[in-house]
Structure formats: structure tokens, C-alpha cells
JSON list of C-alpha atoms in Angstrom, two decimals:
[
{"chain": "Q", "resi": 1, "resn": "MET", "atom": "CA", "xyz": [0.00, 0.00, 0.00]},
{"chain": "Q", "resi": 2, "resn": "LYS", "atom": "CA", "xyz": [1.52, 3.31, -1.11]},
{"chain": "Q", "resi": 3, "resn": "CYS", "atom": "CA", "xyz": [1.36, 6.29, 1.28]},
{"chain": "Q", "resi": 4, "resn": "PRO", "atom": "CA", "xyz": [-0.76, 9.06, -0.33]},
{"chain": "Q", "resi": 5, "resn": "PHE", "atom": "CA", "xyz": [1.51, 11.71, 1.28]},
{"chain": "Q", "resi": 6, "resn": "CYS", "atom": "CA", "xyz": [5.08, 10.58, 0.56]},
{"chain": "Q", "resi": 7, "resn": "GLY", "atom": "CA", "xyz": [4.64, 7.53, -1.70]},
{"chain": "Q", "resi": 8, "resn": "TYR", "atom": "CA", "xyz": [6.47, 5.15, 0.63]},
{"chain": "Q", "resi": 9, "resn": "THR", "atom": "CA", "xyz": [5.24, 1.55, 0.24]},
{"chain": "Q", "resi": 10, "resn": "GLU", "atom": "CA", "xyz": [5.62, 0.32, 3.83]},
{"chain": "Q", "resi": 11, "resn": "SER", "atom": "CA", "xyz": [2.93, 0.96, 6.43]},
{"chain": "Q", "resi": 12, "resn": "LYS", "atom": "CA", "xyz": [1.49, -0.60, 9.54]},
{"chain": "Q", "resi": 13, "resn": "VAL", "atom": "CA", "xyz": [-2.18, -1.22, 10.29]},
{"chain": "Q", "resi": 14, "resn": "VAL", "atom": "CA", "xyz": [-3.29, 0.79, 13.33]},
{"chain": "Q", "resi": 15, "resn": "ASP", "atom": "CA", "xyz": [-6.98, -0.19, 13.36]},
{"chain": "Q", "resi": 16, "resn": "SER", "atom": "CA", "xyz": [-9.28, -2.54, 11.39]},
{"chain": "Q", "resi": 17, "resn": "ARG", "atom": "CA", "xyz": [-13.03, -2.84, 11.43]},
{"chain": "Q", "resi": 18, "resn": "ALA", "atom": "CA", "xyz": [-15.83, -3.95, 9.14]},
{"chain": "Q", "resi": 19, "resn": "THR", "atom": "CA", "xyz": [-17.89, -1.31, 7.39]},
{"chain": "Q", "resi": 20, "resn": "GLU", "atom": "CA", "xyz": [-21.54, -0.90, 8.32]},
{"chain": "Q", "resi": 21, "resn": "GLU", "atom": "CA", "xyz": [-22.66, -2.97, 5.33]},
{"chain": "Q", "resi": 22, "resn": "ASN", "atom": "CA", "xyz": [-20.10, -5.73, 6.15]},
{"chain": "Q", "resi": 23, "resn": "VAL", "atom": "CA", "xyz": [-18.92, -5.73, 2.55]},
{"chain": "Q", "resi": 24, "resn": "SER", "atom": "CA", "xyz": [-15.45, -4.36, 3.17]},
{"chain": "Q", "resi": 25, "resn": "ILE", "atom": "CA", "xyz": [-12.87, -3.77, 5.89]},
{"chain": "Q", "resi": 26, "resn": "ARG", "atom": "CA", "xyz": [-11.81, -0.25, 6.84]},
{"chain": "Q", "resi": 27, "resn": "ARG", "atom": "CA", "xyz": [-8.16, -0.02, 7.85]},
{"chain": "Q", "resi": 28, "resn": "ARG", "atom": "CA", "xyz": [-6.33, 2.89, 9.43]},
{"chain": "Q", "resi": 29, "resn": "ARG", "atom": "CA", "xyz": [-2.69, 2.79, 8.38]},
{"chain": "Q", "resi": 30, "resn": "GLU", "atom": "CA", "xyz": [0.40, 4.66, 9.44]},
{"chain": "Q", "resi": 31, "resn": "CYS", "atom": "CA", "xyz": [3.25, 5.31, 7.02]},
{"chain": "Q", "resi": 32, "resn": "LEU", "atom": "CA", "xyz": [6.55, 3.97, 8.37]},
{"chain": "Q", "resi": 33, "resn": "LYS", "atom": "CA", "xyz": [8.47, 6.85, 6.74]},
{"chain": "Q", "resi": 34, "resn": "CYS", "atom": "CA", "xyz": [6.45, 10.05, 7.31]},
{"chain": "Q", "resi": 35, "resn": "ASN", "atom": "CA", "xyz": [4.27, 8.70, 10.19]},
{"chain": "Q", "resi": 36, "resn": "LYS", "atom": "CA", "xyz": [1.10, 10.19, 8.67]},
{"chain": "Q", "resi": 37, "resn": "ARG", "atom": "CA", "xyz": [-2.11, 8.19, 8.93]},
{"chain": "Q", "resi": 38, "resn": "TYR", "atom": "CA", "xyz": [-4.56, 7.34, 6.15]},
{"chain": "Q", "resi": 39, "resn": "THR", "atom": "CA", "xyz": [-7.56, 5.07, 5.59]},
{"chain": "Q", "resi": 40, "resn": "THR", "atom": "CA", "xyz": [-7.88, 2.19, 3.13]},
{"chain": "Q", "resi": 41, "resn": "TYR", "atom": "CA", "xyz": [-10.78, -0.10, 2.32]},
{"chain": "Q", "resi": 42, "resn": "GLU", "atom": "CA", "xyz": [-10.35, -3.75, 1.47]},
{"chain": "Q", "resi": 43, "resn": "GLN", "atom": "CA", "xyz": [-13.03, -5.91, -0.14]},
{"chain": "Q", "resi": 44, "resn": "ILE", "atom": "CA", "xyz": [-13.31, -9.31, -1.75]},
{"chain": "Q", "resi": 45, "resn": "GLU", "atom": "CA", "xyz": [-13.09, -9.27, -5.51]},
{"chain": "Q", "resi": 46, "resn": "ASN", "atom": "CA", "xyz": [-16.23, -10.88, -6.88]},
{"chain": "Q", "resi": 47, "resn": "ILE", "atom": "CA", "xyz": [-15.63, -12.51, -10.23]},
{"chain": "Q", "resi": 48, "resn": "PRO", "atom": "CA", "xyz": [-18.94, -13.06, -12.00]},
{"chain": "Q", "resi": 49, "resn": "VAL", "atom": "CA", "xyz": [-19.72, -16.64, -12.99]},
{"chain": "Q", "resi": 50, "resn": "LEU", "atom": "CA", "xyz": [-21.34, -17.28, -16.37]},
{"chain": "Q", "resi": 51, "resn": "VAL", "atom": "CA", "xyz": [-23.70, -20.22, -16.86]},
{"chain": "Q", "resi": 52, "resn": "ILE", "atom": "CA", "xyz": [-23.52, -21.96, -20.23]},
{"chain": "Q", "resi": 53, "resn": "LYS", "atom": "CA", "xyz": [-27.05, -23.01, -21.06]},
{"chain": "Q", "resi": 54, "resn": "LYS", "atom": "CA", "xyz": [-28.09, -26.00, -23.18]},
{"chain": "Q", "resi": 55, "resn": "ASN", "atom": "CA", "xyz": [-28.49, -23.77, -26.26]},
{"chain": "Q", "resi": 56, "resn": "MET", "atom": "CA", "xyz": [-24.88, -22.54, -25.66]},
{"chain": "Q", "resi": 57, "resn": "SER", "atom": "CA", "xyz": [-26.02, -19.04, -24.67]},
{"chain": "Q", "resi": 58, "resn": "ARG", "atom": "CA", "xyz": [-24.48, -17.55, -21.54]},
{"chain": "Q", "resi": 59, "resn": "GLU", "atom": "CA", "xyz": [-26.02, -15.68, -18.63]},
{"chain": "Q", "resi": 60, "resn": "TYR", "atom": "CA", "xyz": [-24.83, -14.60, -15.22]},
{"chain": "Q", "resi": 61, "resn": "PHE", "atom": "CA", "xyz": [-25.20, -17.14, -12.42]},
{"chain": "Q", "resi": 62, "resn": "ASP", "atom": "CA", "xyz": [-28.34, -16.29, -10.45]},
{"chain": "Q", "resi": 63, "resn": "ARG", "atom": "CA", "xyz": [-28.71, -17.88, -7.01]},
{"chain": "Q", "resi": 64, "resn": "THR", "atom": "CA", "xyz": [-32.34, -16.75, -6.78]},
{"chain": "Q", "resi": 65, "resn": "LYS", "atom": "CA", "xyz": [-33.20, -18.52, -10.03]},
{"chain": "Q", "resi": 66, "resn": "MET", "atom": "CA", "xyz": [-31.55, -21.71, -8.74]},
{"chain": "Q", "resi": 67, "resn": "ILE", "atom": "CA", "xyz": [-33.42, -21.55, -5.43]},
{"chain": "Q", "resi": 68, "resn": "ASN", "atom": "CA", "xyz": [-36.74, -20.94, -7.19]},
{"chain": "Q", "resi": 69, "resn": "GLY", "atom": "CA", "xyz": [-36.21, -24.08, -9.28]},
{"chain": "Q", "resi": 70, "resn": "ILE", "atom": "CA", "xyz": [-35.47, -26.14, -6.17]},
{"chain": "Q", "resi": 71, "resn": "ILE", "atom": "CA", "xyz": [-38.52, -24.69, -4.38]},
{"chain": "Q", "resi": 72, "resn": "LYS", "atom": "CA", "xyz": [-40.78, -25.74, -7.27]},
{"chain": "Q", "resi": 73, "resn": "ALA", "atom": "CA", "xyz": [-39.42, -29.29, -7.12]},
{"chain": "Q", "resi": 74, "resn": "CYS", "atom": "CA", "xyz": [-39.97, -29.39, -3.35]},
{"chain": "Q", "resi": 75, "resn": "GLU", "atom": "CA", "xyz": [-43.51, -27.98, -3.34]},
{"chain": "Q", "resi": 76, "resn": "LYS", "atom": "CA", "xyz": [-45.75, -29.77, -0.81]},
{"chain": "Q", "resi": 77, "resn": "ARG", "atom": "CA", "xyz": [-42.83, -31.95, 0.26]},
{"chain": "Q", "resi": 78, "resn": "PRO", "atom": "CA", "xyz": [-41.18, -32.17, 3.70]},
{"chain": "Q", "resi": 79, "resn": "VAL", "atom": "CA", "xyz": [-38.17, -30.11, 2.62]},
{"chain": "Q", "resi": 80, "resn": "SER", "atom": "CA", "xyz": [-37.44, -27.00, 4.68]},
{"chain": "Q", "resi": 81, "resn": "ARG", "atom": "CA", "xyz": [-36.33, -23.65, 3.35]},
{"chain": "Q", "resi": 82, "resn": "ASN", "atom": "CA", "xyz": [-33.12, -24.17, 5.32]},
{"chain": "Q", "resi": 83, "resn": "GLN", "atom": "CA", "xyz": [-32.41, -27.42, 3.42]},
{"chain": "Q", "resi": 84, "resn": "ILE", "atom": "CA", "xyz": [-33.03, -25.62, 0.13]},
{"chain": "Q", "resi": 85, "resn": "GLU", "atom": "CA", "xyz": [-30.65, -22.82, 1.15]},
{"chain": "Q", "resi": 86, "resn": "ASN", "atom": "CA", "xyz": [-28.06, -25.43, 2.14]},
{"chain": "Q", "resi": 87, "resn": "ILE", "atom": "CA", "xyz": [-28.27, -27.01, -1.33]},
{"chain": "Q", "resi": 88, "resn": "ALA", "atom": "CA", "xyz": [-27.78, -23.58, -2.92]},
{"chain": "Q", "resi": 89, "resn": "ASP", "atom": "CA", "xyz": [-24.84, -22.87, -0.57]},
{"chain": "Q", "resi": 90, "resn": "GLU", "atom": "CA", "xyz": [-23.26, -26.21, -1.47]},
{"chain": "Q", "resi": 91, "resn": "VAL", "atom": "CA", "xyz": [-23.57, -25.57, -5.21]},
{"chain": "Q", "resi": 92, "resn": "GLU", "atom": "CA", "xyz": [-22.19, -22.03, -4.92]},
{"chain": "Q", "resi": 93, "resn": "LYS", "atom": "CA", "xyz": [-19.34, -23.18, -2.68]},
{"chain": "Q", "resi": 94, "resn": "ASN", "atom": "CA", "xyz": [-18.44, -25.93, -5.14]},
{"chain": "Q", "resi": 95, "resn": "ILE", "atom": "CA", "xyz": [-18.36, -23.47, -8.05]},
{"chain": "Q", "resi": 96, "resn": "ASN", "atom": "CA", "xyz": [-16.33, -20.90, -6.10]},
{"chain": "Q", "resi": 97, "resn": "ASN", "atom": "CA", "xyz": [-13.87, -23.47, -4.68]},
{"chain": "Q", "resi": 98, "resn": "GLN", "atom": "CA", "xyz": [-13.11, -24.67, -8.20]},
{"chain": "Q", "resi": 99, "resn": "MET", "atom": "CA", "xyz": [-12.61, -21.02, -9.19]},
{"chain": "Q", "resi": 100, "resn": "LEU", "atom": "CA", "xyz": [-14.84, -21.49, -12.21]},
{"chain": "Q", "resi": 101, "resn": "THR", "atom": "CA", "xyz": [-15.71, -18.43, -14.28]},
{"chain": "Q", "resi": 102, "resn": "GLU", "atom": "CA", "xyz": [-17.97, -20.44, -16.59]},
{"chain": "Q", "resi": 103, "resn": "VAL", "atom": "CA", "xyz": [-20.04, -23.45, -15.64]},
{"chain": "Q", "resi": 104, "resn": "SER", "atom": "CA", "xyz": [-22.58, -25.48, -17.61]},
{"chain": "Q", "resi": 105, "resn": "SER", "atom": "CA", "xyz": [-26.20, -25.58, -16.53]},
{"chain": "Q", "resi": 106, "resn": "GLU", "atom": "CA", "xyz": [-25.89, -29.40, -16.72]},
{"chain": "Q", "resi": 107, "resn": "TYR", "atom": "CA", "xyz": [-23.17, -29.35, -14.07]},
{"chain": "Q", "resi": 108, "resn": "ILE", "atom": "CA", "xyz": [-25.28, -27.16, -11.77]},
{"chain": "Q", "resi": 109, "resn": "GLY", "atom": "CA", "xyz": [-28.32, -29.38, -12.34]},
{"chain": "Q", "resi": 110, "resn": "GLU", "atom": "CA", "xyz": [-26.37, -32.53, -11.50]},
{"chain": "Q", "resi": 111, "resn": "MET", "atom": "CA", "xyz": [-25.09, -30.99, -8.26]},
{"chain": "Q", "resi": 112, "resn": "ILE", "atom": "CA", "xyz": [-28.63, -29.99, -7.28]},
{"chain": "Q", "resi": 113, "resn": "MET", "atom": "CA", "xyz": [-29.97, -33.46, -8.09]},
{"chain": "Q", "resi": 114, "resn": "ASP", "atom": "CA", "xyz": [-27.20, -35.16, -6.08]},
{"chain": "Q", "resi": 115, "resn": "ASN", "atom": "CA", "xyz": [-28.20, -33.09, -3.05]},
{"chain": "Q", "resi": 116, "resn": "LEU", "atom": "CA", "xyz": [-31.96, -33.51, -3.58]},
{"chain": "Q", "resi": 117, "resn": "LYS", "atom": "CA", "xyz": [-31.58, -37.28, -3.88]},
{"chain": "Q", "resi": 118, "resn": "LYS", "atom": "CA", "xyz": [-30.19, -37.36, -0.32]},
{"chain": "Q", "resi": 119, "resn": "ILE", "atom": "CA", "xyz": [-33.03, -35.24, 1.09]},
{"chain": "Q", "resi": 120, "resn": "ASP", "atom": "CA", "xyz": [-36.24, -36.23, -0.73]},
{"chain": "Q", "resi": 121, "resn": "GLU", "atom": "CA", "xyz": [-36.57, -38.66, -3.62]},
{"chain": "Q", "resi": 122, "resn": "VAL", "atom": "CA", "xyz": [-39.88, -37.23, -4.86]},
{"chain": "Q", "resi": 123, "resn": "SER", "atom": "CA", "xyz": [-38.36, -33.75, -5.11]},
{"chain": "Q", "resi": 124, "resn": "TYR", "atom": "CA", "xyz": [-35.38, -35.30, -6.87]},
{"chain": "Q", "resi": 125, "resn": "VAL", "atom": "CA", "xyz": [-37.61, -36.93, -9.52]},
{"chain": "Q", "resi": 126, "resn": "ARG", "atom": "CA", "xyz": [-39.59, -33.70, -9.96]},
{"chain": "Q", "resi": 127, "resn": "PHE", "atom": "CA", "xyz": [-36.41, -31.69, -10.49]},
{"chain": "Q", "resi": 128, "resn": "ALA", "atom": "CA", "xyz": [-34.97, -34.34, -12.81]},
{"chain": "Q", "resi": 129, "resn": "SER", "atom": "CA", "xyz": [-38.17, -34.37, -14.89]},
{"chain": "Q", "resi": 130, "resn": "VAL", "atom": "CA", "xyz": [-37.80, -30.68, -15.70]},
{"chain": "Q", "resi": 131, "resn": "TYR", "atom": "CA", "xyz": [-34.01, -30.63, -15.85]},
{"chain": "Q", "resi": 132, "resn": "ARG", "atom": "CA", "xyz": [-33.69, -33.71, -18.07]},
{"chain": "Q", "resi": 133, "resn": "GLN", "atom": "CA", "xyz": [-36.84, -32.80, -20.02]},
{"chain": "Q", "resi": 134, "resn": "PHE", "atom": "CA", "xyz": [-38.71, -36.07, -19.53]},
{"chain": "Q", "resi": 135, "resn": "THR", "atom": "CA", "xyz": [-40.97, -36.55, -22.53]},
{"chain": "Q", "resi": 136, "resn": "ASP", "atom": "CA", "xyz": [-43.15, -39.48, -21.50]},
{"chain": "Q", "resi": 137, "resn": "VAL", "atom": "CA", "xyz": [-44.09, -41.82, -18.66]},
{"chain": "Q", "resi": 138, "resn": "ASN", "atom": "CA", "xyz": [-41.40, -44.34, -19.65]},
{"chain": "Q", "resi": 139, "resn": "THR", "atom": "CA", "xyz": [-38.70, -41.77, -18.99]},
{"chain": "Q", "resi": 140, "resn": "PHE", "atom": "CA", "xyz": [-40.14, -41.27, -15.47]},
{"chain": "Q", "resi": 141, "resn": "ILE", "atom": "CA", "xyz": [-40.21, -45.04, -14.92]},
{"chain": "Q", "resi": 142, "resn": "ASP", "atom": "CA", "xyz": [-36.61, -45.41, -16.09]},
{"chain": "Q", "resi": 143, "resn": "GLU", "atom": "CA", "xyz": [-35.45, -42.69, -13.68]},
{"chain": "Q", "resi": 144, "resn": "ILE", "atom": "CA", "xyz": [-37.36, -44.25, -10.78]},
{"chain": "Q", "resi": 145, "resn": "LYS", "atom": "CA", "xyz": [-35.85, -47.65, -11.58]},
{"chain": "Q", "resi": 146, "resn": "ARG", "atom": "CA", "xyz": [-32.37, -46.08, -11.54]},
{"chain": "Q", "resi": 147, "resn": "LEU", "atom": "CA", "xyz": [-33.18, -44.46, -8.22]},
{"chain": "Q", "resi": 148, "resn": "ILE", "atom": "CA", "xyz": [-34.36, -47.77, -6.70]},
{"chain": "Q", "resi": 149, "resn": "SER", "atom": "CA", "xyz": [-31.41, -49.76, -8.05]},
{"chain": "Q", "resi": 150, "resn": "ASN", "atom": "CA", "xyz": [-28.89, -47.29, -6.57]},
{"chain": "Q", "resi": 151, "resn": "LYS", "atom": "CA", "xyz": [-30.16, -47.76, -3.01]}
]
């Protein structure tokens, strides 16, 4: 960090605290050369993630859109909002930990289905039916058979 007064690059942090919005950290610094104090703000760099859809178009990752899809699959099922949020957290954490800047919608869908399968099988099949675009009853039956055989 360069001192705004003398340009020296060495300083010490005198005080640190979160801003009111908790989106950055306010730091009071003291230049080790001229001893003048100044304030800096530090925040996490958010790199937007693009989702590659089935038609190869791209759009920004939208957590709300993902949660709404999970909620629809879990309608009238014993799945709490907290469990739905946990699935969304897990998917987001997985994407961020891999430092992905682009991710396919198929990859996101598979992660959601893996989590739903552990929580509620009916919700899993509902989500899979939309995600995998089931076209007839036989496709449903095949998926249910796969679900039963993997137990």
C-alpha cells in the first residue's frame, strides 16, 4: 500500500473494522516513513460466474433462479427452506472453490440433483423431470428404476 503523502510503500495497520454494510474492511494505516495516517478499504473481488445453457447461450449465475427451481421441485414436500438454502450454498461453494468463471447448466443441475436425492426422492424426480426434459411416462419409470437400483 503506497502512502498518499510521501509515496512510501511500507505501512502498519493501526486499526481494522468492518464497514456498516459488512462488505469491506476499513483499515487505518500509518506510514513507516512520514508517520502520517490514512484510511484504506479492502473488499473481496467478486468474479462473475457465467452459466452456459443448453443452447450454448451464456447468462450470469443467479442464485435466486436456482433456489426458485429447487422450491418448485420441493412444493408440498417435507423439505425446509433451510435445506433448500443449504443445497444452494453447497452448489455455490463448489463453483467458487473450483474457481470457475464459466459453468454449464448441466453441471449445476447434476449438483442440485445429487443433493436432492439425499433429502427427498420425490423432489429429486420432480427436479430431474424438468431438468432432463422427460418426454413421456417411460422416462419417469426409467429414472425411478435407476433411483431404486442405486439404493
